[in-house]
Amino acid sequence: MSQDAIRRVVQVDLGPRSYPIAITTGLDDLPQQLSARLKTRRALVVADANVAPRARSVMERLANAGWRADAEVLPFGESTKSIPALAQLYSALARLPADRYTAVIAIGGGVIGDLAGFAAATFNRGIPLVMMPTTLLAMVDSSVGGKTGINLTEGKNLVGSFHQPSLVYIDLNALETLPGREYRSGFGEIVKYGVILDPDLFSYVEESVPLLLQRDPGAVSRVVGRSCELKAEVVRQDEREETGMRAILNYGHTFAHAFENVLGYGAWLHGEAVSAGMVCAGRLARRLGWVDDEFCNRQERLLERLRLPITPPDVSPDELIAIMKRDKKNREGRTRFILPRRMGEVVLHEGVPESDVRSVLAI
Ligand code: GLY
C-alpha cells in the first residue's frame, strides 16, 4: 500500500464502552492511539505464526515507547480457537503478571481476535483488549462489535462472551502480504453490508472491482471504512443481538455455516461460504416473491467478478438442511433466515417451507 498515510476514524458509540476504529497505513500512530485509550504500558501481544513478523514490529514500537510487553505466538488456523490455547494465554497473562489495566493486543484474523478477546473478557474478570486485524475479513467484521469466543469439539463458538475492545487499529498495509484467496474472501462480508444496508456501497464495489482486486489503497480504505461504519451503527443499536437488528449481519450465514460444517472448516474460507450463502438466500427470497431476477443476477454477477463461489457445495441438500436445523441461532427448532426485500434492506424470517430451502440448495 502507499506510504502516504490514509487516516480515518470510525467511532463505535456504546456509552461507557465506546471506542474508535482507527484506519490507517503503518504503525506510526499506534503508541499514541494506545496511550489515549489505556491506563497502562503493559500488554500481552497475541498473534498467529503467519503474522509473527508484524507482531515483532509491534513489540519494537511498544518497547520504544516504554512498554513492557510479552508475546504469545500461536499456530495459524481454526484449531487454535480452543481450550488449550486459551489456557496458554491465561498462563502467559498470569506470568506477566497482568493486572486489571494490562491490555491484550490481538494481531491476526478472526481466530486470534476471538480467542484473545475471550481471554481478555475473562482474565481478572475482564481486562482491556486491542484488536489489530490483519485480514480483510477481520477488519470489516470480527474485530468490531465485541463478540469473543472459542470452539468446543461439539461445535463452533459454543463458549464466548461480549467484550468490547478499547481500540481497533487497522493498518491497511497488513493486506499487502495477505494471500489472494484470503483477501478476496473478505469481499463476501463487504458485499453483504451493501445488500443488507447500503445500496451505494454495493454500487461502489460494482464500479471498483478492478481497483479493489488490485488492492488500490484509496478504494480499499473506502470500503473498509464504510463497512466499519455500518457495522458500528448496527452494534450501537443492538450490542448484544437482542432486538433482531444485529442478526441482519448474519445474511447468508445460515447457509454459510452449513457449508463450512459439511465441508470441514477451512475447506472454504468464511467469506467464500458467505458468498454462496447469500446467493442461496437471494434465491430463497425470489421463491417467496420478495425480490426479482434482477436482484439475484446483480448479486451473483458481483460475487462472481470478485471470484467468489456462487453455487452451494456439491453435497446432499438433506445433509445441509439437517445441519441448519441444529444452528444455535434457531428458536424453538425453527430455522431462521435473513432474507432480502430489496437492495439495502433485509428482514429476519422464520418458517420458510423446507421444500423451498431444498430447491435453492439443489442448484
Ligand atoms: N459477525 C456478526 C456479528 O458480529 O454480529
Short mmCIF file of C-alpha atoms and ligand atoms in Angstrom, two decimals:
data_model
loop_
_atom_site.label_atom_id
_atom_site.label_comp_id
_atom_site.label_asym_id
_atom_site.label_seq_id
_atom_site.Cartn_x
_atom_site.Cartn_y
_atom_site.Cartn_z
CA MET A 1 0.00 0.00 0.00
CA SER A 2 1.05 3.58 -0.41
CA GLN A 3 3.36 5.06 2.18
CA ASP A 4 1.14 8.13 2.41
CA ALA A 5 -0.91 7.59 5.49
CA ILE A 6 -4.62 7.17 4.91
CA ARG A 7 -6.33 8.03 8.12
CA ARG A 8 -9.91 7.81 9.15
CA VAL A 9 -11.54 7.13 12.45
CA VAL A 10 -14.91 5.44 12.87
CA GLN A 11 -16.45 5.76 16.32
CA VAL A 12 -18.41 2.90 17.87
CA ASP A 13 -20.87 4.64 20.22
CA LEU A 14 -21.72 2.43 23.15
CA GLY A 15 -21.79 4.86 26.08
CA PRO A 16 -19.03 3.91 28.53
CA ARG A 17 -17.91 1.10 26.22
CA SER A 18 -17.41 3.40 23.20
CA TYR A 19 -14.20 3.09 21.20
CA PRO A 20 -12.56 4.25 17.99
CA ILE A 21 -11.67 2.19 14.94
CA ALA A 22 -8.51 3.83 13.59
CA ILE A 23 -7.98 3.02 9.90
CA THR A 24 -4.52 3.92 8.70
CA THR A 25 -1.42 2.74 6.87
CA GLY A 26 1.54 1.82 9.05
CA LEU A 27 2.16 1.60 12.78
CA ASP A 28 3.28 5.20 13.40
CA ASP A 29 0.07 6.15 15.17
CA LEU A 30 -0.09 3.05 17.33
CA PRO A 31 1.69 4.19 20.54
CA GLN A 32 -0.27 7.43 20.60
CA GLN A 33 -3.60 5.69 19.99
CA LEU A 34 -2.83 3.18 22.72
CA SER A 35 -1.90 5.77 25.30
CA ALA A 36 -5.03 7.76 24.51
CA ARG A 37 -7.16 4.72 25.32
CA LEU A 38 -5.31 2.75 28.01
CA LYS A 39 -4.05 3.40 31.54
CA THR A 40 -1.05 1.09 31.22
CA ARG A 41 2.14 0.31 29.39
CA ARG A 42 1.87 -3.43 29.87
CA ALA A 43 0.50 -5.82 27.33
CA LEU A 44 0.31 -9.36 26.13
CA VAL A 45 0.62 -9.43 22.34
CA VAL A 46 -1.17 -12.45 20.85
CA ALA A 47 -0.54 -13.37 17.21
CA ASP A 48 -0.59 -16.36 14.90
CA ALA A 49 2.55 -17.68 13.25
CA ASN A 50 1.63 -16.16 9.85
CA VAL A 51 1.84 -12.64 11.26
CA ALA A 52 4.79 -13.18 13.63
CA PRO A 53 6.93 -10.57 11.75
CA ARG A 54 4.18 -7.99 12.22
CA ALA A 55 3.94 -8.90 15.91
CA ARG A 56 7.70 -8.28 16.19
CA SER A 57 7.31 -4.81 14.62
CA VAL A 58 4.53 -4.02 17.07
CA MET A 59 6.68 -5.22 20.00
CA GLU A 60 9.52 -2.96 18.82
CA ARG A 61 7.20 0.06 18.63
CA LEU A 62 5.87 -0.70 22.08
CA ALA A 63 9.36 -1.15 23.57
CA ASN A 64 10.50 2.18 22.02
CA ALA A 65 7.51 3.87 23.61
CA GLY A 66 8.38 2.47 27.05
CA TRP A 67 6.01 -0.50 27.13
CA ARG A 68 6.68 -3.85 28.71
CA ALA A 69 5.07 -6.48 26.56
CA ASP A 70 5.29 -10.26 26.20
CA ALA A 71 4.22 -12.11 23.08
CA GLU A 72 2.41 -15.41 22.58
CA VAL A 73 2.59 -16.71 19.02
CA LEU A 74 0.09 -19.49 18.33
CA PRO A 75 -0.31 -21.87 15.39
CA PHE A 76 -2.33 -20.48 12.47
CA GLY A 77 -5.79 -21.94 11.93
CA GLU A 78 -9.21 -22.64 13.38
CA SER A 79 -7.90 -25.34 15.76
CA THR A 80 -6.22 -22.56 17.77
CA LYS A 81 -9.65 -21.34 18.93
CA SER A 82 -9.55 -23.97 21.64
CA ILE A 83 -9.48 -24.51 25.39
CA PRO A 84 -5.74 -25.49 25.41
CA ALA A 85 -4.77 -22.28 23.56
CA LEU A 86 -6.97 -20.26 25.91
CA ALA A 87 -5.26 -21.88 28.91
CA GLN A 88 -1.89 -20.95 27.37
CA LEU A 89 -2.96 -17.29 27.22
CA TYR A 90 -4.22 -17.33 30.82
CA SER A 91 -0.84 -18.69 31.96
CA ALA A 92 1.03 -16.05 29.94
CA LEU A 93 -1.13 -13.32 31.49
CA ALA A 94 -0.57 -14.71 34.98
CA ARG A 95 3.21 -14.87 34.42
CA LEU A 96 3.40 -11.28 33.12
CA PRO A 97 1.81 -10.63 35.68
CA ALA A 98 -1.24 -8.86 34.28
CA ASP A 99 -3.26 -6.52 36.47
CA ARG A 100 -6.70 -5.17 35.62
CA TYR A 101 -5.25 -2.46 33.34
CA THR A 102 -2.94 -4.74 31.32
CA ALA A 103 -4.02 -4.93 27.68
CA VAL A 104 -4.33 -7.93 25.42
CA ILE A 105 -3.31 -6.91 21.89
CA ALA A 106 -4.69 -9.34 19.29
CA ILE A 107 -2.83 -9.36 15.96
CA GLY A 108 -4.30 -11.64 13.29
CA GLY A 109 -7.57 -12.73 11.75
CA GLY A 110 -10.84 -13.79 13.31
CA VAL A 111 -9.39 -16.81 15.13
CA ILE A 112 -6.85 -14.76 17.09
CA GLY A 113 -9.31 -11.92 17.70
CA ASP A 114 -11.98 -14.26 19.08
CA LEU A 115 -9.57 -16.28 21.22
CA ALA A 116 -7.51 -13.39 22.60
CA GLY A 117 -10.73 -11.41 23.04
CA PHE A 118 -12.21 -14.17 25.17
CA ALA A 119 -9.03 -14.37 27.26
CA ALA A 120 -9.30 -10.59 27.81
CA ALA A 121 -13.02 -10.89 28.60
CA THR A 122 -12.43 -13.42 31.35
CA PHE A 123 -8.94 -12.92 32.83
CA ASN A 124 -9.25 -10.95 36.08
CA ARG A 125 -12.97 -10.74 35.20
CA GLY A 126 -12.13 -8.60 32.20
CA ILE A 127 -9.11 -6.60 31.06
CA PRO A 128 -8.64 -4.20 28.12
CA LEU A 129 -8.49 -5.56 24.60
CA VAL A 130 -6.96 -4.00 21.47
CA MET A 131 -7.80 -5.51 18.10
CA MET A 132 -5.24 -5.28 15.28
CA PRO A 133 -6.91 -7.25 12.46
CA THR A 134 -4.63 -8.37 9.64
CA THR A 135 -7.16 -9.96 7.26
CA LEU A 136 -9.73 -8.05 5.24
CA LEU A 137 -12.49 -10.16 6.76
CA ALA A 138 -11.43 -9.42 10.33
CA MET A 139 -11.05 -5.70 9.51
CA VAL A 140 -14.65 -5.38 8.39
CA ASP A 141 -16.32 -7.86 10.70
CA SER A 142 -14.91 -9.84 13.61
CA SER A 143 -12.63 -7.15 15.11
CA VAL A 144 -15.60 -4.79 15.58
CA GLY A 145 -18.54 -5.38 17.90
CA GLY A 146 -17.16 -7.30 20.85
CA LYS A 147 -18.02 -10.92 20.03
CA THR A 148 -15.37 -13.21 21.51
CA GLY A 149 -15.20 -16.95 22.00
CA ILE A 150 -13.73 -20.35 21.34
CA ASN A 151 -14.86 -23.63 19.78
CA LEU A 152 -15.58 -26.90 21.56
CA THR A 153 -15.27 -30.27 19.86
CA GLU A 154 -19.09 -30.25 19.93
CA GLY A 155 -19.37 -27.08 17.87
CA LYS A 156 -18.07 -23.65 16.84
CA ASN A 157 -18.28 -20.61 19.10
CA LEU A 158 -20.13 -22.52 21.82
CA VAL A 159 -18.29 -20.67 24.60
CA GLY A 160 -17.89 -16.92 24.47
CA SER A 161 -18.93 -13.51 25.68
CA PHE A 162 -19.40 -9.94 24.59
CA HIS A 163 -16.34 -7.87 25.43
CA GLN A 164 -15.89 -4.64 23.52
CA PRO A 165 -12.31 -3.67 22.64
CA SER A 166 -10.82 -0.38 23.82
CA LEU A 167 -9.41 0.28 20.36
CA VAL A 168 -9.48 -1.31 16.90
CA TYR A 169 -6.31 -0.37 14.99
CA ILE A 170 -6.49 -1.25 11.30
CA ASP A 171 -3.19 -0.99 9.44
CA LEU A 172 -4.18 -1.46 5.80
CA ASN A 173 -0.56 -2.31 4.97
CA ALA A 174 -1.22 -5.71 6.56
CA LEU A 175 -3.24 -6.56 3.43
CA GLU A 176 -0.14 -6.40 1.22
CA THR A 177 1.00 -9.86 2.26
CA LEU A 178 -2.42 -11.48 2.52
CA PRO A 179 -2.80 -14.38 0.04
CA GLY A 180 -5.17 -13.57 -2.84
CA ARG A 181 -7.84 -16.07 -1.92
CA GLU A 182 -7.89 -14.88 1.67
CA TYR A 183 -8.08 -11.25 0.53
CA ARG A 184 -10.98 -11.88 -1.88
CA SER A 185 -12.87 -13.79 0.80
CA GLY A 186 -13.19 -10.51 2.75
CA PHE A 187 -15.42 -9.21 -0.02
CA GLY A 188 -18.06 -11.78 0.96
CA GLU A 189 -18.69 -9.66 4.06
CA ILE A 190 -18.25 -6.29 2.29
CA VAL A 191 -20.85 -7.17 -0.37
CA LYS A 192 -23.06 -8.34 2.50
CA TYR A 193 -23.04 -4.83 4.04
CA GLY A 194 -24.14 -3.42 0.70
CA VAL A 195 -27.03 -5.85 0.36
CA ILE A 196 -28.29 -5.51 3.93
CA LEU A 197 -27.88 -1.77 4.44
CA ASP A 198 -26.25 0.30 1.74
CA PRO A 199 -27.07 0.20 -1.99
CA ASP A 200 -24.40 2.89 -2.60
CA LEU A 201 -21.69 0.67 -1.13
CA PHE A 202 -22.90 -2.17 -3.35
CA SER A 203 -22.74 0.09 -6.43
CA TYR A 204 -19.31 1.39 -5.46
CA VAL A 205 -17.96 -2.18 -5.20
CA GLU A 206 -19.55 -2.95 -8.60
CA GLU A 207 -17.80 0.07 -10.16
CA SER A 208 -14.48 -0.62 -8.45
CA VAL A 209 -13.89 -4.37 -8.84
CA PRO A 210 -10.61 -3.98 -10.80
CA LEU A 211 -9.23 -1.39 -8.36
CA LEU A 212 -10.29 -3.44 -5.37
CA LEU A 213 -8.75 -6.63 -6.74
CA GLN A 214 -5.51 -4.69 -7.31
CA ARG A 215 -5.73 -3.60 -3.65
CA ASP A 216 -5.80 0.08 -4.58
CA PRO A 217 -5.27 1.89 -1.24
CA GLY A 218 -7.93 4.57 -1.77
CA ALA A 219 -10.61 2.10 -2.87
CA VAL A 220 -9.76 -0.41 -0.12
CA SER A 221 -9.74 2.28 2.54
CA ARG A 222 -13.15 3.47 1.37
CA VAL A 223 -14.84 0.04 1.50
CA VAL A 224 -13.20 -0.89 4.81
CA GLY A 225 -14.20 2.46 6.33
CA ARG A 226 -17.80 2.24 5.12
CA SER A 227 -18.16 -1.40 6.24
CA CYS A 228 -16.87 -0.46 9.70
CA GLU A 229 -19.31 2.48 9.87
CA LEU A 230 -22.21 0.20 9.00
CA LYS A 231 -21.19 -2.45 11.49
CA ALA A 232 -20.62 0.20 14.18
CA GLU A 233 -24.15 1.52 13.67
CA VAL A 234 -25.73 -1.96 13.87
CA VAL A 235 -23.76 -2.75 17.03
CA ARG A 236 -24.74 0.63 18.53
CA GLN A 237 -28.40 -0.24 18.03
CA ASP A 238 -28.22 -3.85 19.24
CA GLU A 239 -24.96 -4.53 21.05
CA ARG A 240 -25.92 -7.97 22.38
CA GLU A 241 -28.02 -9.24 19.47
CA GLU A 242 -31.28 -8.93 21.36
CA THR A 243 -33.61 -6.94 19.12
CA GLY A 244 -33.02 -8.70 15.81
CA MET A 245 -31.10 -5.70 14.39
CA ARG A 246 -27.66 -7.27 14.84
CA ALA A 247 -28.97 -10.53 13.44
CA ILE A 248 -29.11 -8.92 9.97
CA LEU A 249 -25.31 -9.20 9.93
CA ASN A 250 -25.94 -12.92 9.51
CA TYR A 251 -27.30 -12.50 5.98
CA GLY A 252 -26.17 -15.59 4.04
CA HIS A 253 -24.76 -17.14 7.20
CA THR A 254 -27.40 -19.83 7.91
CA PHE A 255 -26.40 -21.40 4.61
CA ALA A 256 -22.72 -20.50 5.02
CA HIS A 257 -22.38 -22.20 8.41
CA ALA A 258 -23.93 -25.37 6.98
CA PHE A 259 -21.49 -25.29 4.02
CA GLU A 260 -18.49 -24.80 6.31
CA ASN A 261 -19.69 -27.50 8.65
CA VAL A 262 -20.32 -30.12 5.98
CA LEU A 263 -17.08 -29.44 4.08
CA GLY A 264 -14.97 -29.23 7.24
CA TYR A 265 -13.76 -25.85 8.48
CA GLY A 266 -11.03 -24.42 6.29
CA ALA A 267 -12.07 -26.14 3.02
CA TRP A 268 -13.95 -22.97 2.14
CA LEU A 269 -12.89 -19.69 3.68
CA HIS A 270 -15.65 -17.99 5.67
CA GLY A 271 -16.20 -15.22 3.12
CA GLU A 272 -16.45 -17.80 0.36
CA ALA A 273 -19.15 -19.68 2.27
CA VAL A 274 -20.95 -16.38 2.93
CA SER A 275 -20.84 -15.60 -0.80
CA ALA A 276 -22.56 -18.85 -1.82
CA GLY A 277 -24.85 -18.46 1.21
CA MET A 278 -26.01 -15.01 0.06
CA VAL A 279 -26.75 -16.41 -3.39
CA CYS A 280 -28.95 -19.10 -1.77
CA ALA A 281 -30.66 -16.53 0.48
CA GLY A 282 -31.32 -14.32 -2.56
CA ARG A 283 -32.83 -17.23 -4.48
CA LEU A 284 -34.93 -18.19 -1.47
CA ALA A 285 -36.29 -14.65 -1.29
CA ARG A 286 -37.03 -14.82 -5.02
CA ARG A 287 -39.02 -18.04 -4.50
CA LEU A 288 -41.04 -16.21 -1.81
CA GLY A 289 -41.66 -13.39 -4.29
CA TRP A 290 -39.70 -10.77 -2.31
CA VAL A 291 -37.03 -9.98 -4.88
CA ASP A 292 -36.85 -10.39 -8.65
CA ASP A 293 -34.37 -11.92 -11.09
CA GLU A 294 -32.62 -8.59 -11.48
CA PHE A 295 -31.72 -8.54 -7.75
CA CYS A 296 -30.38 -12.11 -7.81
CA ASN A 297 -28.46 -11.65 -11.05
CA ARG A 298 -26.86 -8.45 -9.83
CA GLN A 299 -25.70 -10.02 -6.57
CA GLU A 300 -24.41 -13.15 -8.32
CA ARG A 301 -22.60 -11.17 -11.03
CA LEU A 302 -20.74 -9.06 -8.49
CA LEU A 303 -19.69 -12.04 -6.37
CA GLU A 304 -18.54 -13.89 -9.46
CA ARG A 305 -16.48 -10.91 -10.62
CA LEU A 306 -14.84 -10.91 -7.19
CA ARG A 307 -14.02 -14.58 -7.88
CA LEU A 308 -16.15 -15.87 -5.04
CA PRO A 309 -18.27 -19.06 -5.20
CA ILE A 310 -21.89 -18.65 -6.21
CA THR A 311 -23.08 -22.24 -6.03
CA PRO A 312 -23.56 -24.41 -2.95
CA PRO A 313 -21.09 -27.24 -2.43
CA ASP A 314 -21.96 -30.49 -4.15
CA VAL A 315 -23.46 -32.31 -1.16
CA SER A 316 -26.92 -33.59 -0.46
CA PRO A 317 -29.44 -30.86 0.45
CA ASP A 318 -30.78 -33.20 3.16
CA GLU A 319 -27.45 -33.16 4.93
CA LEU A 320 -27.26 -29.36 4.72
CA ILE A 321 -30.83 -28.95 5.98
CA ALA A 322 -30.14 -31.27 8.93
CA ILE A 323 -27.16 -29.06 9.89
CA MET A 324 -29.19 -25.86 9.52
CA LYS A 325 -31.79 -27.24 11.92
CA ARG A 326 -29.08 -27.54 14.59
CA ASP A 327 -27.90 -23.90 14.14
CA LYS A 328 -27.57 -22.32 17.58
CA LYS A 329 -29.33 -19.16 16.39
CA ASN A 330 -32.59 -21.08 15.79
CA ARG A 331 -35.51 -20.54 18.13
CA GLU A 332 -37.67 -23.49 19.18
CA GLY A 333 -36.36 -25.59 16.31
CA ARG A 334 -37.36 -23.12 13.57
CA THR A 335 -34.59 -22.31 11.10
CA ARG A 336 -34.05 -18.56 10.78
CA PHE A 337 -33.03 -16.84 7.59
CA ILE A 338 -32.12 -13.23 6.89
CA LEU A 339 -33.71 -12.55 3.51
CA PRO A 340 -33.53 -9.54 1.19
CA ARG A 341 -36.55 -7.39 0.35
CA ARG A 342 -34.61 -5.08 -1.95
CA MET A 343 -31.02 -3.90 -2.32
CA GLY A 344 -30.14 -2.36 1.08
CA GLU A 345 -32.94 -3.98 3.08
CA VAL A 346 -33.24 -7.42 4.67
CA VAL A 347 -35.54 -8.99 7.26
CA LEU A 348 -35.28 -11.86 9.71
CA HIS A 349 -37.66 -14.61 8.65
CA GLU A 350 -38.67 -17.87 10.32
CA GLY A 351 -40.84 -20.64 8.99
CA VAL A 352 -39.61 -20.90 5.39
CA PRO A 353 -41.02 -24.17 3.95
CA GLU A 354 -38.32 -26.84 3.84
CA SER A 355 -39.16 -27.61 0.21
CA ASP A 356 -38.12 -24.05 -0.77
CA VAL A 357 -34.82 -24.38 1.09
CA ARG A 358 -34.23 -27.74 -0.60
CA SER A 359 -34.83 -26.33 -4.03
CA VAL A 360 -32.34 -23.46 -3.68
CA LEU A 361 -29.73 -25.95 -2.46
CA ALA A 362 -30.32 -28.33 -5.33
CA ILE A 363 -28.97 -25.95 -7.98
N1 GLY B 1 -20.37 -11.25 12.71
C1 GLY B 1 -21.65 -10.97 13.18
C2 GLY B 1 -21.68 -10.07 14.37
O1 GLY B 1 -20.66 -9.55 14.74
O2 GLY B 1 -22.69 -9.89 14.96
#
